[in-house]
Coordinates of C-alpha atoms and ligand atoms in Angstrom, one line a residue:
X93 CA 94.8 57.6 213.6
X94 CA 94.2 61.3 213.4
X95 CA 96.8 63.2 211.4
X96 CA 98.1 65.2 214.4
X97 CA 98.9 62.0 216.3
X98 CA 100.3 60.5 213.2
X99 CA 102.6 63.5 212.7
X100 CA 103.8 63.3 216.3
X101 CA 104.4 59.5 216.1
X102 CA 106.4 60.0 212.8
X103 CA 108.4 62.9 214.3
X104 CA 109.4 60.7 217.3
X105 CA 110.7 58.0 215.0
X106 CA 112.8 60.4 212.9
X107 CA 116.3 61.7 214.0
X108 CA 115.0 65.3 213.7
X109 CA 117.6 66.5 216.2
X110 CA 120.3 65.8 213.6
X111 CA 118.5 67.9 211.1
X112 CA 117.9 70.7 213.6
X113 CA 121.6 70.7 214.5
X114 CA 122.6 71.1 210.8
X115 CA 120.2 74.0 210.1
X116 CA 121.3 77.6 210.4
X117 CA 117.5 78.3 210.5
X118 CA 115.1 76.5 212.9
X119 CA 113.1 73.4 213.0
X120 CA 109.5 73.2 214.3
X121 CA 108.2 69.8 215.4
X122 CA 104.6 68.7 216.3
X123 CA 105.3 68.9 220.0
X124 CA 106.7 72.5 219.8
X125 CA 104.7 75.5 221.0
X126 CA 104.8 77.3 217.6
X127 CA 103.7 74.2 215.6
X128 CA 100.1 75.3 215.0
X129 CA 101.2 78.7 213.8
X130 CA 103.9 77.2 211.7
X131 CA 101.7 74.7 209.8
X132 CA 99.1 77.4 209.0
X133 CA 98.9 78.9 205.5
X134 CA 96.9 81.8 203.9
X135 CA 93.9 79.6 203.0
X136 CA 91.9 78.6 206.1
X137 CA 90.6 75.5 204.3
X138 CA 94.1 73.9 204.7
X139 CA 94.7 71.9 207.8
X140 CA 97.8 69.8 207.4
X141 CA 100.0 68.2 210.1
X142 CA 103.6 68.0 208.8
X143 CA 106.2 65.8 210.6
X144 CA 108.5 68.9 210.7
X145 CA 108.8 72.4 209.3
X146 CA 112.3 73.5 208.5
X147 CA 112.8 77.3 208.3
X148 CA 115.8 77.5 206.0
X149 CA 118.2 80.5 206.0
X150 CA 120.6 79.4 203.3
X151 CA 121.2 77.1 200.4
X152 CA 123.1 74.8 202.8
X153 CA 120.0 74.5 204.9
X154 CA 118.0 73.5 201.9
X155 CA 120.6 70.9 200.9
X156 CA 120.5 69.5 204.4
X157 CA 116.7 69.2 204.2
X158 CA 116.7 67.5 200.8
X159 CA 119.4 65.1 202.0
X160 CA 117.4 64.3 205.2
X161 CA 114.2 63.7 203.2
X162 CA 116.1 61.4 200.8
X163 CA 117.7 59.4 203.6
X164 CA 114.4 58.9 205.4
X165 CA 112.1 58.6 202.4
X166 CA 110.0 61.6 203.5
X167 CA 107.5 63.4 201.4
X168 CA 108.5 67.0 200.9
X169 CA 106.8 70.3 200.1
X170 CA 108.4 73.6 199.7
X171 CA 106.8 76.8 201.1
X172 CA 107.8 80.4 200.4
X173 CA 105.0 82.9 200.4
X174 CA 102.4 80.4 201.8
X175 CA 99.7 81.7 199.4
X176 CA 99.2 78.5 197.4
X177 CA 95.4 78.6 197.0
X178 CA 95.3 74.8 197.0
X179 CA 97.6 74.5 200.0
X180 CA 100.2 72.6 198.0
X181 CA 103.0 73.9 200.2
X182 CA 102.1 71.9 203.3
X183 CA 101.7 68.2 203.7
X184 CA 100.6 65.9 206.5
X185 CA 103.3 63.5 207.6
X186 CA 106.0 65.2 205.4
X187 CA 108.8 67.7 205.7
X188 CA 108.0 71.3 204.8
X189 CA 111.1 73.1 203.5
X190 CA 110.2 76.7 204.3
X191 CA 112.1 79.4 202.4
X192 CA 110.2 82.4 203.7
X193 CA 113.3 83.6 205.7
X194 CA 115.4 83.6 202.5
X195 CA 114.0 87.0 201.7
X196 CA 116.3 89.4 199.8
X197 CA 116.2 91.4 196.5
X198 CA 119.3 92.7 194.6
X199 CA 118.6 95.1 191.7
X200 CA 121.1 95.7 189.0
X201 CA 119.8 98.9 187.4
X202 CA 122.5 98.9 184.6
X203 CA 121.7 95.3 183.5
X204 CA 118.0 95.8 184.3
X205 CA 117.8 92.6 186.3
X206 CA 116.8 91.6 189.8
X207 CA 118.1 88.6 191.8
X208 CA 115.4 87.6 194.3
X209 CA 115.5 85.2 197.2
X210 CA 112.7 82.6 197.3
X211 CA 111.2 84.1 200.5
X212 CA 110.5 87.5 198.9
X213 CA 107.0 88.7 198.3
X214 CA 105.8 90.9 195.5
X215 CA 105.5 93.9 197.8
X216 CA 109.2 93.7 198.6
X217 CA 110.2 93.2 194.9
X218 CA 108.0 96.0 193.6
X219 CA 109.4 98.5 196.2
X220 CA 113.0 97.5 195.4
X221 CA 112.7 97.6 191.6
X222 CA 110.5 100.8 191.7
X223 CA 113.2 102.7 193.6
X224 CA 115.2 102.5 190.3
X225 CA 112.1 103.2 188.1
X226 CA 112.0 99.6 187.0
X227 CA 109.4 96.7 187.3
X228 CA 108.7 93.2 186.2
X229 CA 105.1 91.8 185.9
X230 CA 104.2 90.2 189.3
X231 CA 101.0 89.3 191.0
X232 CA 98.5 91.9 192.0
X233 CA 98.6 91.2 195.8
X234 CA 101.6 92.4 197.8
X235 CA 101.8 89.4 200.2
X236 CA 101.9 86.6 197.6
X237 CA 105.3 84.9 197.2
X238 CA 107.5 85.5 194.2
X239 CA 108.5 81.8 194.3
X240 CA 105.1 80.1 193.9
X241 CA 103.7 82.7 191.7
X242 CA 106.6 82.6 189.2
X243 CA 106.7 78.7 189.2
X244 CA 103.0 78.8 188.4
X245 CA 103.4 81.2 185.4
X246 CA 102.1 84.4 187.0
X247 CA 99.8 87.1 185.6
X248 CA 99.6 90.7 186.6
X249 CA 98.7 94.2 185.4
X250 CA 101.9 94.4 183.4
X251 CA 101.4 91.0 181.7
X252 CA 99.8 92.3 178.5
X253 CA 103.0 94.5 178.1
X254 CA 105.7 92.1 179.3
X255 CA 104.2 88.6 179.4
X256 CA 103.7 86.1 182.2
X257 CA 106.0 86.6 185.2
X258 CA 107.7 83.4 184.2
X259 CA 108.5 84.8 180.7
X260 CA 110.7 87.3 182.5
X261 CA 112.6 84.7 184.5
X262 CA 116.2 84.7 183.3
X263 CA 117.7 82.1 185.5
X264 CA 117.1 80.0 188.6
X265 CA 119.3 78.4 191.2
X266 CA 117.9 75.1 192.2
X267 CA 118.6 72.3 194.7
X268 CA 117.3 69.3 192.7
X269 CA 115.7 66.1 194.0
X270 CA 119.1 64.4 193.4
X271 CA 120.5 66.8 196.0
X272 CA 122.6 68.7 193.4
X273 CA 122.9 72.5 193.3
X274 CA 122.5 73.8 189.8
X275 CA 121.9 77.1 187.9
X276 CA 119.5 76.9 185.0
X277 CA 119.7 79.6 182.3
X278 CA 119.7 79.8 178.5
X279 CA 123.3 78.4 178.4
X280 CA 123.1 75.6 180.9
X281 CA 120.3 73.3 182.1
X282 CA 118.1 75.1 179.6
X283 CA 115.3 72.4 180.0
X284 CA 115.2 73.1 183.8
X285 CA 114.7 76.8 183.1
X286 CA 111.9 75.9 180.7
X287 CA 110.3 73.8 183.4
X288 CA 110.7 76.5 186.1
X289 CA 108.8 78.9 183.8
X290 CA 105.5 77.7 185.1
X291 CA 106.0 74.0 185.7
X292 CA 105.8 74.1 189.5
X293 CA 108.3 72.7 191.9
X294 CA 111.3 71.4 189.9
X295 CA 113.4 71.1 193.0
X296 CA 113.8 73.9 195.6
X297 CA 114.5 77.2 193.9
X298 CA 116.9 79.2 196.0
X299 CA 117.3 82.2 193.8
X300 CA 115.3 83.8 190.9
X301 CA 116.7 86.3 188.4
X302 CA 114.3 88.5 186.5
X303 CA 114.4 90.9 183.6
X304 CA 113.2 94.4 184.5
X305 CA 111.5 97.0 182.4
X306 CA 111.4 100.8 182.7
X307 CA 108.4 102.1 184.6
X308 CA 109.3 105.5 186.0
X309 CA 105.9 107.2 185.9
X310 CA 102.5 106.9 187.5
X311 CA 100.0 104.5 186.1
X312 CA 96.2 105.0 185.6
X313 CA 93.7 102.8 187.5
X314 CA 90.0 103.0 187.1
X315 CA 86.9 101.2 188.3
X316 CA 83.3 101.6 187.5
X317 CA 80.6 99.9 189.6
X318 CA 77.4 98.8 187.7
X319 CA 74.2 96.9 188.5
X320 CA 74.6 93.3 187.2
X321 CA 71.8 94.0 184.6
X322 CA 74.4 96.2 182.7
X323 CA 76.9 93.4 182.6
X324 CA 76.0 91.8 179.2
X325 CA 76.2 95.1 177.3
X326 CA 79.4 96.1 179.1
X327 CA 81.0 92.7 178.4
X328 CA 80.1 92.9 174.7
X329 CA 81.8 96.3 174.6
X330 CA 84.7 94.8 176.4
X331 CA 84.9 92.0 173.9
X332 CA 85.1 94.6 171.0
X333 CA 87.8 96.6 172.9
X334 CA 89.9 93.5 173.7
X335 CA 90.3 92.6 170.0
X336 CA 92.6 95.6 169.5
X337 CA 93.6 96.5 173.1
X338 CA 97.0 98.1 173.4
X339 CA 99.7 96.2 175.4
X340 CA 99.6 99.0 178.0
X341 CA 96.0 98.3 179.0
X342 CA 94.8 95.6 181.3
X343 CA 91.0 95.8 181.7
X344 CA 89.5 93.0 183.9
X345 CA 85.8 93.0 184.5
X346 CA 84.5 91.1 187.5
X347 CA 81.3 90.2 189.4
X348 CA 81.3 90.8 193.2
X349 CA 79.1 92.4 195.8
X350 CA 79.0 96.0 197.0
X351 CA 81.2 96.6 200.1
X352 CA 79.6 98.2 203.1
X353 CA 81.7 101.4 203.1
X354 CA 81.1 105.1 202.7
X355 CA 82.4 105.0 199.1
X356 CA 79.2 103.3 198.0
X357 CA 75.5 104.4 198.2
X358 CA 74.0 102.9 201.3
X359 CA 71.0 101.5 199.3
X360 CA 73.4 99.4 197.3
X361 CA 75.4 97.9 200.2
X362 CA 75.6 94.1 199.9
X363 CA 74.0 94.0 196.4
X364 CA 75.5 91.9 193.6
X365 CA 77.5 94.2 191.3
X366 CA 79.5 94.1 188.1
X367 CA 82.7 96.1 188.0
X368 CA 84.7 97.3 185.1
X369 CA 88.2 97.8 186.3
X370 CA 91.5 98.4 184.6
X371 CA 95.0 99.6 184.5
X372 CA 96.9 101.6 181.8
X373 CA 100.6 101.2 182.3
X374 CA 101.6 103.9 179.7
X375 CA 101.2 107.6 180.0
X376 CA 98.4 108.2 182.7
X377 CA 96.8 111.0 180.7
X378 CA 96.6 108.8 177.6
X379 CA 95.3 106.1 179.9
X380 CA 92.4 108.4 181.1
X381 CA 91.4 108.9 177.4
X382 CA 91.9 105.2 176.5
X383 CA 89.7 104.0 179.4
X384 CA 87.0 106.7 179.3
X385 CA 84.4 104.6 177.5
X386 CA 84.5 102.1 180.2
X387 CA 84.4 104.6 183.0
X388 CA 81.5 106.8 181.8
X389 CA 78.7 104.2 181.5
X390 CA 75.4 105.9 182.5
X391 CA 74.3 103.1 184.9
X392 CA 77.5 103.4 187.0
X393 CA 76.6 104.1 190.7
X394 CA 80.2 104.4 191.9
X395 CA 83.7 104.6 190.5
X396 CA 87.0 106.3 190.4
X397 CA 89.9 107.0 188.2
X398 CA 93.3 107.9 189.6
X399 CA 96.9 108.2 188.6
X400 CA 99.1 106.4 191.1
X401 CA 102.5 104.9 191.6
X402 CA 103.0 101.3 190.6
X403 CA 103.6 100.2 194.2
X404 CA 100.4 101.9 195.3
X405 CA 98.5 100.1 192.5
X406 CA 100.1 96.8 193.5
X407 CA 98.7 97.2 197.1
X408 CA 95.1 98.2 196.1
X409 CA 93.8 94.7 196.8
X410 CA 95.7 94.0 200.0
X411 CA 92.6 94.1 202.3
X412 CA 90.5 91.9 200.0
X413 CA 91.8 88.5 200.8
X414 CA 92.4 88.2 204.5
X415 CA 94.5 85.3 205.9
X416 CA 92.5 82.4 207.4
X417 CA 89.3 82.8 205.4
X418 CA 88.1 79.8 203.4
X419 CA 88.9 79.9 199.7
X420 CA 88.6 77.7 196.6
X421 CA 89.7 79.1 193.3
X422 CA 89.9 77.7 189.8
X423 CA 90.3 79.2 186.3
X424 CA 89.4 78.3 182.7
X425 CA 91.1 79.9 179.6
X426 CA 88.2 80.8 177.4
X427 CA 88.8 80.7 173.6
X428 CA 86.2 83.4 172.8
X429 CA 84.0 85.5 174.9
X430 CA 80.9 84.6 173.1
X431 CA 77.4 85.8 173.9
X432 CA 76.8 82.4 175.5
X433 CA 79.9 82.8 177.7
X434 CA 78.7 86.3 178.7
X435 CA 75.3 84.9 179.6
X436 CA 76.9 82.1 181.6
X437 CA 79.0 84.6 183.6
X438 CA 75.9 86.3 184.8
X439 CA 74.1 83.0 185.6
X440 CA 77.2 81.8 187.6
X441 CA 77.4 85.1 189.5
X442 CA 73.7 84.9 190.4
X443 CA 74.3 81.4 191.8
X444 CA 77.3 82.2 193.9
X445 CA 76.6 80.8 197.4
X446 CA 78.7 83.4 199.1
X447 CA 78.6 87.2 198.7
X448 CA 82.4 87.3 199.3
X449 CA 83.0 85.4 196.0
X450 CA 84.1 86.9 192.7
X451 CA 84.3 85.9 189.1
X452 CA 87.1 87.8 187.3
X453 CA 87.5 88.0 183.5
X454 CA 91.3 88.4 182.9
X455 CA 92.7 89.6 179.6
X456 CA 95.1 87.4 177.6
X457 CA 96.2 89.8 174.9
X458 CA 99.6 91.4 174.1
X459 CA 102.9 89.9 175.2
X460 CA 101.3 86.7 176.8
X461 CA 100.3 85.8 173.2
X462 CA 103.9 86.2 172.0
X463 CA 106.0 83.6 173.9
X464 CA 109.7 84.1 174.4
X465 CA 112.3 81.6 173.0
X466 CA 112.3 79.5 176.1
X467 CA 108.6 79.9 176.8
X468 CA 107.8 77.3 179.5
X469 CA 105.0 74.8 179.9
X470 CA 102.1 77.2 180.7
X471 CA 99.2 76.5 178.3
X472 CA 96.3 78.7 177.2
X473 CA 98.3 81.6 175.6
X474 CA 95.8 81.6 172.7
X475 CA 92.8 82.2 175.0
X476 CA 90.9 85.4 174.6
X477 CA 90.4 85.7 178.4
X478 CA 90.8 83.6 181.5
X479 CA 87.8 83.3 183.7
X480 CA 88.8 83.0 187.4
X481 CA 86.1 81.7 189.7
X482 CA 87.1 82.6 193.2
X483 CA 84.9 81.4 196.1
X484 CA 85.5 82.9 199.5
X485 CA 83.4 82.1 202.6
X486 CA 83.6 82.0 206.4
X487 CA 81.3 79.1 207.5
X488 CA 82.9 75.6 207.2
X489 CA 79.4 74.2 206.8
X490 CA 79.2 76.1 203.5
X491 CA 82.3 74.5 202.0
X492 CA 80.7 71.8 199.9
X493 CA 78.3 74.3 198.2
X494 CA 81.1 76.7 197.4
X495 CA 83.5 74.1 196.1
X496 CA 80.7 72.7 194.0
X497 CA 79.8 76.2 192.6
X498 CA 83.4 76.7 191.4
X499 CA 83.7 73.3 189.8
X500 CA 80.3 73.4 188.2
X501 CA 81.0 76.9 186.8
X502 CA 84.4 76.0 185.4
X503 CA 82.8 72.8 183.9
X504 CA 80.2 75.0 182.1
X505 CA 82.9 77.3 180.6
X506 CA 84.9 74.2 179.5
X507 CA 81.8 72.9 177.7
X508 CA 81.3 76.3 176.0
X509 CA 84.8 76.2 174.4
X510 CA 87.9 76.5 176.5
X511 CA 91.4 76.3 175.2
X512 CA 93.4 73.3 176.6
X513 CA 95.2 73.6 179.9
X514 CA 94.7 76.1 182.7
X515 CA 96.9 78.7 184.5
X516 CA 98.9 76.6 187.0
X517 CA 98.4 79.1 189.8
X518 CA 94.7 78.7 189.6
X519 CA 94.5 74.9 188.8
X520 CA 92.1 74.1 191.7
X521 CA 92.5 71.1 194.1
X522 CA 95.7 69.8 195.7
X523 CA 96.5 67.2 193.1
X524 CA 95.5 68.5 189.6
X525 CA 96.4 66.3 186.7
X526 CA 99.4 67.4 184.7
X527 CA 97.6 66.8 181.4
X528 CA 94.7 69.0 182.5
X529 CA 97.0 71.8 183.5
X530 CA 99.9 71.7 181.0
X531 CA 98.1 70.0 178.1
X532 CA 100.5 69.4 175.2
X533 CA 103.5 70.4 177.4
X534 CA 102.8 67.8 180.1
X535 CA 104.9 65.0 178.7
X536 CA 108.1 67.2 178.3
X537 CA 107.6 68.5 181.8
X538 CA 107.3 65.0 183.2
X539 CA 110.5 63.9 181.4
X540 CA 112.4 66.9 182.8
X541 CA 111.1 66.4 186.4
X542 CA 112.1 62.7 186.2
X543 CA 115.6 63.6 185.1
X544 CA 116.2 66.1 188.0
X545 CA 114.1 64.3 190.6
X546 CA 114.4 60.6 189.7
X547 CA 113.4 59.4 193.1
X548 CA 110.3 61.6 193.2
X549 CA 111.3 63.6 196.3
X550 CA 109.0 66.4 195.0
X551 CA 106.4 64.0 193.7
X552 CA 103.7 65.4 195.9
X553 CA 104.3 68.9 194.3
X554 CA 103.6 67.7 190.8
X555 CA 100.5 68.7 188.9
Ligands
FAD804 C1 95.5 86.7 197.5 C2 96.1 86.1 196.3 C3 96.3 86.8 195.2 C4 96.9 86.2 194.1 N1 97.1 86.9 193.0 C5 97.7 86.3 191.9 C6 98.0 87.1 190.7 O1 97.8 88.3 190.6 N2 98.6 86.4 189.7 C7 98.9 85.1 189.7 O2 99.4 84.6 188.7 N3 98.6 84.4 190.8 C8 98.1 85.0 191.9 N4 97.8 84.2 193.0 C9 98.1 82.8 193.0 C10 99.5 82.6 193.5 O3 100.4 82.9 192.4 C11 99.8 81.2 193.9 O4 98.9 80.9 194.9 C12 101.2 81.0 194.3 O5 101.4 79.6 194.3 C13 101.6 81.6 195.6 O6 103.0 81.5 195.8 P1 103.6 81.5 197.3 O7 105.1 81.4 197.2 O8 103.0 82.6 198.1 O9 102.9 80.1 197.8 P2 103.5 78.8 198.5 O10 102.2 78.3 199.2 O11 104.6 79.0 199.4 O12 103.9 77.9 197.3 C14 103.1 77.7 196.2 C15 103.6 76.5 195.4 O13 105.0 76.8 194.9 C16 105.9 75.8 195.5 N5 107.1 76.5 195.9 C17 107.1 77.6 196.8 N6 108.3 78.0 197.0 C18 109.1 77.2 196.2 C19 110.5 77.2 196.0 N7 111.4 78.0 196.6 N8 111.0 76.2 195.2 C20 110.2 75.3 194.6 N9 108.8 75.3 194.8 C21 108.3 76.3 195.6 C22 105.1 75.2 196.6 O14 105.6 74.0 197.0 C23 103.7 75.2 196.2 O15 103.5 74.1 195.3 C24 97.2 84.8 194.1 C25 97.0 84.1 195.3 C26 96.5 84.7 196.4 C27 96.3 83.9 197.6

């Protein structure tokens, strides 16, 4: 049976009317007009047919959904920002607990904390915290959800200074698979807080509390566009720099192609390119001096350096990843950016089947190397850099070639010397193996999940 008909048949058998009546939010069923819109997520590759999508407005709504799923033995996924690259937040034949309408942010400037609803995006959080001259390290794209990003670790421009997003997570309110409502913080359910710091869905998180840090000045952003032939030299220089890079600096070289816009010379449009880009989150004038050697490479054919507000910085990539395009991303924490690894980066970039794809080298220095007391299960802190292989394409017929390119490239980096594990937010397919993702932390994570979700309500969500 096709998954759409199967979802309709299942929905007919379930007493969904009872669930709908209990919700303060709304329920979308396969026969409803808005169903196709409601089942869609950011990645156009994902085409799932849930039995129902419950838009929750409150913790009571979430409790009602978990109870319903338990009573009817339904698979469950939780969706907040809908930007899971692997599409893990929707499932055919299951119940989607959608938290996107639980969007709120409360900043306490005295305590330097923010309580955040699961439906908030980073754009909302950054605007709220910056209005008090504060910030916490979030993702670099305004529309991504706070929930999924934090539960998958989370790296951003402020990570070298303040760690993974999850390192800054003080507490979570969770509706567990048992149907209980608990708060996990360093004094109670400490193991659940540990699991929430990167271990994926440990229940439905209905509130996050973050530490905030002062950031009351502009930050420096630069980029320098180079022909790919310049990449090996530039990457060797980057390797030298990274060994003693200050925590304020986040330099992330990447391979891409030249956009067809006025900012770039017309004779370069569409060519493969290597970009040195970076942020300095300390004093912007100091940042200009700090990043000068990267900016002033003779082969550069385009570039910029600007001081800007943190919220502006956080929106710079907003146009780069449109909804509905086809995406497949995966990452490898690389122990050392050796000459071989540098050569491999260039080979992989040359082989990219789609000009929309990028390979990003993300720095792992500073605070990410210094885990807090309750660090969480994210592996790979001792990597020199993380290589993110990000395929993006439009033609469904090109899917196999793009997926294969990502897998093959990551495999090569693994063979060259990767540290165990991978960043959960960029783990690849829909059902990654917990041992591959969390390495030495996988067993502890499994034990915690089993305790809080003994019947496996969130089994599908588990890496
Ligand atoms: C354009 C783009 C840019 C990105 N940039 C970054 C970046 O800079 N840094 C980074 O680290 N990652 C980045 N990512 C990866 C991103 O962090 C993950 O895709 C993340 O899962 C998205 O979270 P979400 O809430 O939007 O997604 P969703 O699809 O809603 O959820 C993602 C996962 O979290 C679970 N989940 C969601 N809400 C809850 C909840 N309330 N309780 C329990 N489980 C829940 C879902 O079930 C799913 O498994 C980016 C992704 C995209 C698409």
